[in-house]
mmCIF file of N, CA and C in Angstrom:
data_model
loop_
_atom_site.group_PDB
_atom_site.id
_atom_site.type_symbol
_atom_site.label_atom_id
_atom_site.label_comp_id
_atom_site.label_asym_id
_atom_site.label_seq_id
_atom_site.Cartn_x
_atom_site.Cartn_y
_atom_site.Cartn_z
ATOM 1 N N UNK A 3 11.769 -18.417 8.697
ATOM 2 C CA UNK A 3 11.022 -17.812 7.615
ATOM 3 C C UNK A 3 10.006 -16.812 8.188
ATOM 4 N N UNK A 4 9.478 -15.519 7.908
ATOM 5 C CA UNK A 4 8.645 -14.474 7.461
ATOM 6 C C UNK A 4 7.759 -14.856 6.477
ATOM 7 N N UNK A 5 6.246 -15.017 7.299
ATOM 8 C CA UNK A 5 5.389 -15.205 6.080
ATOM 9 C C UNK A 5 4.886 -13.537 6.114
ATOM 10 N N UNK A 6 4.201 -13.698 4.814
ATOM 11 C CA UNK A 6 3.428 -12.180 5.109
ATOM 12 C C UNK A 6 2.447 -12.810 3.879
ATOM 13 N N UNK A 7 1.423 -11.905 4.047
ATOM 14 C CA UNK A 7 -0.113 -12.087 3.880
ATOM 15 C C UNK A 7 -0.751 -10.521 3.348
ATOM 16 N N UNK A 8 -1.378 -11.171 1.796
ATOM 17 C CA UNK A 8 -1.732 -9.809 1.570
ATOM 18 C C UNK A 8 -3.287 -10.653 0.860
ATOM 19 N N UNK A 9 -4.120 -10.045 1.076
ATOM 20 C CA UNK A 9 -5.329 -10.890 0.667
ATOM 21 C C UNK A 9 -5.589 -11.602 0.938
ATOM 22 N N UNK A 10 -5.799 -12.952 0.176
ATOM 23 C CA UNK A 10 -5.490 -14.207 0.570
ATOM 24 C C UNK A 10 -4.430 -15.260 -0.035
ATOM 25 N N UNK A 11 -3.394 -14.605 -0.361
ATOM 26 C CA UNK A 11 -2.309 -14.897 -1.002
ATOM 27 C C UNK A 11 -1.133 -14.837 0.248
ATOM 28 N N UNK A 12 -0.373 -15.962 0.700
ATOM 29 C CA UNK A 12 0.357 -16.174 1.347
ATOM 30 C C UNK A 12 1.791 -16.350 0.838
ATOM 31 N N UNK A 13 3.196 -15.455 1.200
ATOM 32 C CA UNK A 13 4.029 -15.506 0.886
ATOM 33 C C UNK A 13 5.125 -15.854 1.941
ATOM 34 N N UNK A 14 6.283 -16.613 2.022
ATOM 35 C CA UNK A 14 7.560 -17.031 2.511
ATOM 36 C C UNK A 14 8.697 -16.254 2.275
ATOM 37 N N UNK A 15 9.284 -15.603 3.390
ATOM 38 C CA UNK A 15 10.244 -15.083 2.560
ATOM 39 C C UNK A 15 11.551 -14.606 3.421
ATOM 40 N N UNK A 16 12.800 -15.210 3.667
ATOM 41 C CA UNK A 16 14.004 -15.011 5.049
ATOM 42 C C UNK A 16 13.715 -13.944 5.685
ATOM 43 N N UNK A 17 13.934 -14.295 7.154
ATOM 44 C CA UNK A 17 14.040 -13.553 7.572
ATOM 45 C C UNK A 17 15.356 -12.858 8.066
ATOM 46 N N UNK A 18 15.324 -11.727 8.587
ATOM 47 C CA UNK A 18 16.780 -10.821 8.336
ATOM 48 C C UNK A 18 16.569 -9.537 7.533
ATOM 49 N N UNK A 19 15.826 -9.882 6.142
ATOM 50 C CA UNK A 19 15.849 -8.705 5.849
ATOM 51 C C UNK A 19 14.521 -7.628 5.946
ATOM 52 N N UNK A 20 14.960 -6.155 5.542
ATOM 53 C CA UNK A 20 14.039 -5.497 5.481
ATOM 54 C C UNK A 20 12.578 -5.344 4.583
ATOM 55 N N UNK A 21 11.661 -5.297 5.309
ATOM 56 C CA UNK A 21 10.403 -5.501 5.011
ATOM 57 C C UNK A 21 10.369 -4.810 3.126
ATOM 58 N N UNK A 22 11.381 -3.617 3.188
ATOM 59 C CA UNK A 22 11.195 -2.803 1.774
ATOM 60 C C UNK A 22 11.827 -4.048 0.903
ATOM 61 N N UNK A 23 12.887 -4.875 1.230
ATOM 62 C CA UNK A 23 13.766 -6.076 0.247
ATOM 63 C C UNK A 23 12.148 -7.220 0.264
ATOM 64 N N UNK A 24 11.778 -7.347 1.241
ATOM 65 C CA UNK A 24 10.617 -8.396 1.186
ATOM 66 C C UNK A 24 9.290 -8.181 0.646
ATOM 67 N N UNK A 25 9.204 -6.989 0.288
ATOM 68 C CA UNK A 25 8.340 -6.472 -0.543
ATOM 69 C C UNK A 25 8.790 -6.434 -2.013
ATOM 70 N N UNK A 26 9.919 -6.065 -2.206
ATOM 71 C CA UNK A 26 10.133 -6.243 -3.917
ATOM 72 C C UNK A 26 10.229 -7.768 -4.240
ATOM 73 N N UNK A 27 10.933 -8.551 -3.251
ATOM 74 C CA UNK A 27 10.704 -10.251 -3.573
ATOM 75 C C UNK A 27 9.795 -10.663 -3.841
ATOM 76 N N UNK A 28 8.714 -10.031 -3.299
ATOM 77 C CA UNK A 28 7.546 -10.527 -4.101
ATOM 78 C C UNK A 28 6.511 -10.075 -4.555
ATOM 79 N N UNK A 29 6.941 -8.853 -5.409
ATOM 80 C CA UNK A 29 6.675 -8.359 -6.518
ATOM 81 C C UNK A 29 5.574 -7.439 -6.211
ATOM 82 N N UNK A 30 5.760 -6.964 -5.268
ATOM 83 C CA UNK A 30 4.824 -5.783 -4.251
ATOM 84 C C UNK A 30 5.165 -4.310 -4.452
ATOM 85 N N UNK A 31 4.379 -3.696 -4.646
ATOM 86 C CA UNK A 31 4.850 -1.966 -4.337
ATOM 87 C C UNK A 31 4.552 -1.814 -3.389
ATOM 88 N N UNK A 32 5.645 -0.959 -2.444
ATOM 89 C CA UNK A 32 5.355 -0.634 -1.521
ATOM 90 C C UNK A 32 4.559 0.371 -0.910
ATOM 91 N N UNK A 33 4.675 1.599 -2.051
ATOM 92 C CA UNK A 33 3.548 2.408 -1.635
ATOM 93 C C UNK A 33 2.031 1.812 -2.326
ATOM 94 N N UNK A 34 1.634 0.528 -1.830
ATOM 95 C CA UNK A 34 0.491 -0.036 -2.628
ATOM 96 C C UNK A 34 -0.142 -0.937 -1.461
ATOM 97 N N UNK A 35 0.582 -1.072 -0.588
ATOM 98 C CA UNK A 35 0.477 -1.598 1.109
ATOM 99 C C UNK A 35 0.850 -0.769 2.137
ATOM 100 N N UNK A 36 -0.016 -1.129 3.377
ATOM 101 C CA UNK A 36 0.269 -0.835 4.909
ATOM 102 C C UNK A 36 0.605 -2.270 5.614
ATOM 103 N N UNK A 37 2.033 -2.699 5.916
ATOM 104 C CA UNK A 37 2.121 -3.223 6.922
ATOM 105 C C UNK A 37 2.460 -3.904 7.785
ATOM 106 N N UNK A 38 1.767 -4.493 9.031
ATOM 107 C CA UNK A 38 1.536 -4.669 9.896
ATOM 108 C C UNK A 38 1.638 -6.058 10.656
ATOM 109 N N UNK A 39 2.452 -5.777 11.932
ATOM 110 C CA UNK A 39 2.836 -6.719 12.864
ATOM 111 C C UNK A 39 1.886 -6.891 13.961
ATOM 112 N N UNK A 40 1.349 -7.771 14.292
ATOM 113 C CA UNK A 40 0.532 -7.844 15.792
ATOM 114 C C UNK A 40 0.079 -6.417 15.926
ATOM 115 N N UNK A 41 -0.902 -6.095 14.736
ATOM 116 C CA UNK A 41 -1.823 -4.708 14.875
ATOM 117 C C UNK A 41 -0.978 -3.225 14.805
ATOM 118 N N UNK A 42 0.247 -3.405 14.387
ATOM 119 C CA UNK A 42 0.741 -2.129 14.771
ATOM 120 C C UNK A 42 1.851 -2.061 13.375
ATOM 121 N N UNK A 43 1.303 -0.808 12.957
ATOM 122 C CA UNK A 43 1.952 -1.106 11.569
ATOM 123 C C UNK A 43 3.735 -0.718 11.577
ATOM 124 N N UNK A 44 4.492 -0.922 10.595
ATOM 125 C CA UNK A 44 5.791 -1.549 10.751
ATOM 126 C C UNK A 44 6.561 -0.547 9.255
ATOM 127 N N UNK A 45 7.674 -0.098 9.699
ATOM 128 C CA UNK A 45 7.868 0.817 8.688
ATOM 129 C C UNK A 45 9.143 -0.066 7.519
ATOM 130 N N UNK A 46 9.248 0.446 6.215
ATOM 131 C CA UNK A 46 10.188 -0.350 5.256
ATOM 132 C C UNK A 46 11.459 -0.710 5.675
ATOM 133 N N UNK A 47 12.114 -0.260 6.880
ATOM 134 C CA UNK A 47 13.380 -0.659 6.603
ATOM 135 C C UNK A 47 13.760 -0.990 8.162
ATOM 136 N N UNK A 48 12.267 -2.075 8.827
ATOM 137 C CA UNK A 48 12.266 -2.940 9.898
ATOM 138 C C UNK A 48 12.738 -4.028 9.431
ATOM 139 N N UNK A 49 13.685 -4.772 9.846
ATOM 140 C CA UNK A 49 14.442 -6.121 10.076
ATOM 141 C C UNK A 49 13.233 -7.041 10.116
ATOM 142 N N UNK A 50 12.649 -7.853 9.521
ATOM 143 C CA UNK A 50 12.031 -9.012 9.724
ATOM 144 C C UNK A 50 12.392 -9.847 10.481
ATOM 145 N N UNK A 51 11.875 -10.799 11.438
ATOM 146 C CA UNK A 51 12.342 -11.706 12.456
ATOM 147 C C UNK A 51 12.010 -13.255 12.072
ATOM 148 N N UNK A 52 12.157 -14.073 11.979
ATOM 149 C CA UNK A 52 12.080 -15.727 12.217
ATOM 150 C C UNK A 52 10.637 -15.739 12.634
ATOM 151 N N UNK A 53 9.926 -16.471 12.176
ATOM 152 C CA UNK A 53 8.258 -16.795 12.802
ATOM 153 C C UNK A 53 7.523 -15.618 12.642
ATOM 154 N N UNK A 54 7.178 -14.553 12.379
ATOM 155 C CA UNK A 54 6.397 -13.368 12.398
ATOM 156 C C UNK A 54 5.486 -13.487 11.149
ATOM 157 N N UNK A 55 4.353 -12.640 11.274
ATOM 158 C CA UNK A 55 3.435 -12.920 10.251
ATOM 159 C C UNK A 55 3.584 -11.153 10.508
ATOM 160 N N UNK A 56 3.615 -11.000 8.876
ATOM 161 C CA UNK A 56 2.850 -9.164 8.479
ATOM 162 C C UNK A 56 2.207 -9.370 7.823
ATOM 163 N N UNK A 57 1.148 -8.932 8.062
ATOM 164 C CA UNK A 57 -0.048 -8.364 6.959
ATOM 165 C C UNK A 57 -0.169 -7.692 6.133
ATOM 166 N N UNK A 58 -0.553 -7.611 4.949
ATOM 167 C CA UNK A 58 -0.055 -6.598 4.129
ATOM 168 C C UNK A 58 -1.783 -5.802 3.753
ATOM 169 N N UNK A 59 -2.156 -4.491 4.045
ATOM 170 C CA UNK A 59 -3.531 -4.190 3.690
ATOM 171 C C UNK A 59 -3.327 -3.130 2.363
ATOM 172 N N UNK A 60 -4.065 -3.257 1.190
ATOM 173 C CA UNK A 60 -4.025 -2.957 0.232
ATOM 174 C C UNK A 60 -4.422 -1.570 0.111
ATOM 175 N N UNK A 61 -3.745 -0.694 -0.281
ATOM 176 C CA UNK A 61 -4.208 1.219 -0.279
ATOM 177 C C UNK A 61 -4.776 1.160 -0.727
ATOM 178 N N UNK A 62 -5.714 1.785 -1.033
ATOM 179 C CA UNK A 62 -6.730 2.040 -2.157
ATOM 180 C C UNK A 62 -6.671 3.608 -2.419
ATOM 181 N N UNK A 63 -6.499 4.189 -3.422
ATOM 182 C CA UNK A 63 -6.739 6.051 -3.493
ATOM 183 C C UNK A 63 -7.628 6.398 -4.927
ATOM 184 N N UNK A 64 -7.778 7.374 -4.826
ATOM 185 C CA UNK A 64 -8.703 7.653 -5.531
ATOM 186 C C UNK A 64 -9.465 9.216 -5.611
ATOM 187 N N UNK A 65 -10.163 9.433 -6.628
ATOM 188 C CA UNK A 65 -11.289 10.708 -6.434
ATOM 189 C C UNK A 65 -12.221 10.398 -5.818
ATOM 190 N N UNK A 66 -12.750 11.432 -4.960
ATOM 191 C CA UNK A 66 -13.884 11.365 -4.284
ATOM 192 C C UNK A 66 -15.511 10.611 -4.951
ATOM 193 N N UNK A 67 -15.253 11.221 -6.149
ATOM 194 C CA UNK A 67 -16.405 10.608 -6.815
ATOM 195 C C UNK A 67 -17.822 11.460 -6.460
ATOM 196 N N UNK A 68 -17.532 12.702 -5.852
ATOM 197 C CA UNK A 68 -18.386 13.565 -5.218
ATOM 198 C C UNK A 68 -19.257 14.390 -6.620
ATOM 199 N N UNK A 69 -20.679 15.002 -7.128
ATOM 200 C CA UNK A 69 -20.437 15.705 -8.109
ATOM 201 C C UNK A 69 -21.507 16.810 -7.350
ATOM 202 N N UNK A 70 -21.317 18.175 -7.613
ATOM 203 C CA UNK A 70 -22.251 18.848 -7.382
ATOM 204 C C UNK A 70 -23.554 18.956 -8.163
ATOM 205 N N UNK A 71 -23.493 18.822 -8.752
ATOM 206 C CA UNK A 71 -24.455 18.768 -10.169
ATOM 207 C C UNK A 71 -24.439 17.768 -11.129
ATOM 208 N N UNK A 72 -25.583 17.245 -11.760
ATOM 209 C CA UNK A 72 -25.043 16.345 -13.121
ATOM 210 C C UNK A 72 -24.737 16.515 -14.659
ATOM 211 N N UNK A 73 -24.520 18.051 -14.537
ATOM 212 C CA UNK A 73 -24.222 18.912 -15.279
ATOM 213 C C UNK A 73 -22.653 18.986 -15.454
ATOM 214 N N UNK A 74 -22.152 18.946 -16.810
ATOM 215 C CA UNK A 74 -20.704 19.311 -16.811
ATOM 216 C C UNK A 74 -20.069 20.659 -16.757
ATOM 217 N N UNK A 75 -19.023 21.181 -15.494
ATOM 218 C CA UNK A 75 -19.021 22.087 -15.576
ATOM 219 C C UNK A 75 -18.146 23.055 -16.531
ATOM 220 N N UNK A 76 -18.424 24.454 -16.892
ATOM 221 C CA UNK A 76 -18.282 24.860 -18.054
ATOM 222 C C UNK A 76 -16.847 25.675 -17.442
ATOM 223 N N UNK A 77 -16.121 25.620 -18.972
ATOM 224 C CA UNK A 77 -14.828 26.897 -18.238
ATOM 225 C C UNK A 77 -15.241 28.471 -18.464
ATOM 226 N N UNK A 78 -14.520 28.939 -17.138
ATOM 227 C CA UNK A 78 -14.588 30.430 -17.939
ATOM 228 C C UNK A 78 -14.384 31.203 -18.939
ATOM 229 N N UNK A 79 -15.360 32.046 -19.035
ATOM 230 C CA UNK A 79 -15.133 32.700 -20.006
ATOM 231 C C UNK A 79 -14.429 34.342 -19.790
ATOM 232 N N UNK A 80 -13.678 34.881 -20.586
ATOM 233 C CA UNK A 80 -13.192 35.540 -20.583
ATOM 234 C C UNK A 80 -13.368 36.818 -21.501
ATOM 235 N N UNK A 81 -13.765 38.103 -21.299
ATOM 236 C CA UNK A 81 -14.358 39.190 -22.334
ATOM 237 C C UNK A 81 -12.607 39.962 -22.027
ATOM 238 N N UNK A 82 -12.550 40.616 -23.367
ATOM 239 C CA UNK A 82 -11.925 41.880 -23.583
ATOM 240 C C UNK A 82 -12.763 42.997 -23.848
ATOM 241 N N UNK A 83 -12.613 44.373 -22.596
ATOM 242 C CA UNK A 83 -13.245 45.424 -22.894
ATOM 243 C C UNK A 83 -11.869 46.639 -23.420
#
């Protein structure tokens, strides 16, 4: 068995197959994780092995959340001469 570990939620799951099949088994997106074998991250369509632990670290994305001002900014305006 392949455990893998995403949080603190621990999952079981054969080994043999590819990490992308062991990710939909348990109900994971894959572009929603990084990962990772003994520190070195591991791509979707690596063979899982017997005894191995992957980690799974959660993406996070997002807007910057940056604002220049606290002012909303206005659209252009446009004249006809």
């Amino acid at each position: 068995m392949v455990k893998l570990i995403l949080r603190n939620k621990e999952y079981e799951v054969k080994a043999g197959m590819t990490l992308l099949s062991a990710l939909e088994k348990i109900d994971v997106v894959p572009e929603s994780v990084i990962a990772t074998r003994n520190g070195e991250m591991i791509l979707d369509d690596e063979i899982l092995k017997d005894g191995e632990v992957i980690k799974l670290i959660a993406v996070i994305s997002g807007g910057s959340g940056h604002c220049e001002s606290s002012s909303p900014k206005q659209s252009p305006r446009f004249v006809d001469v």
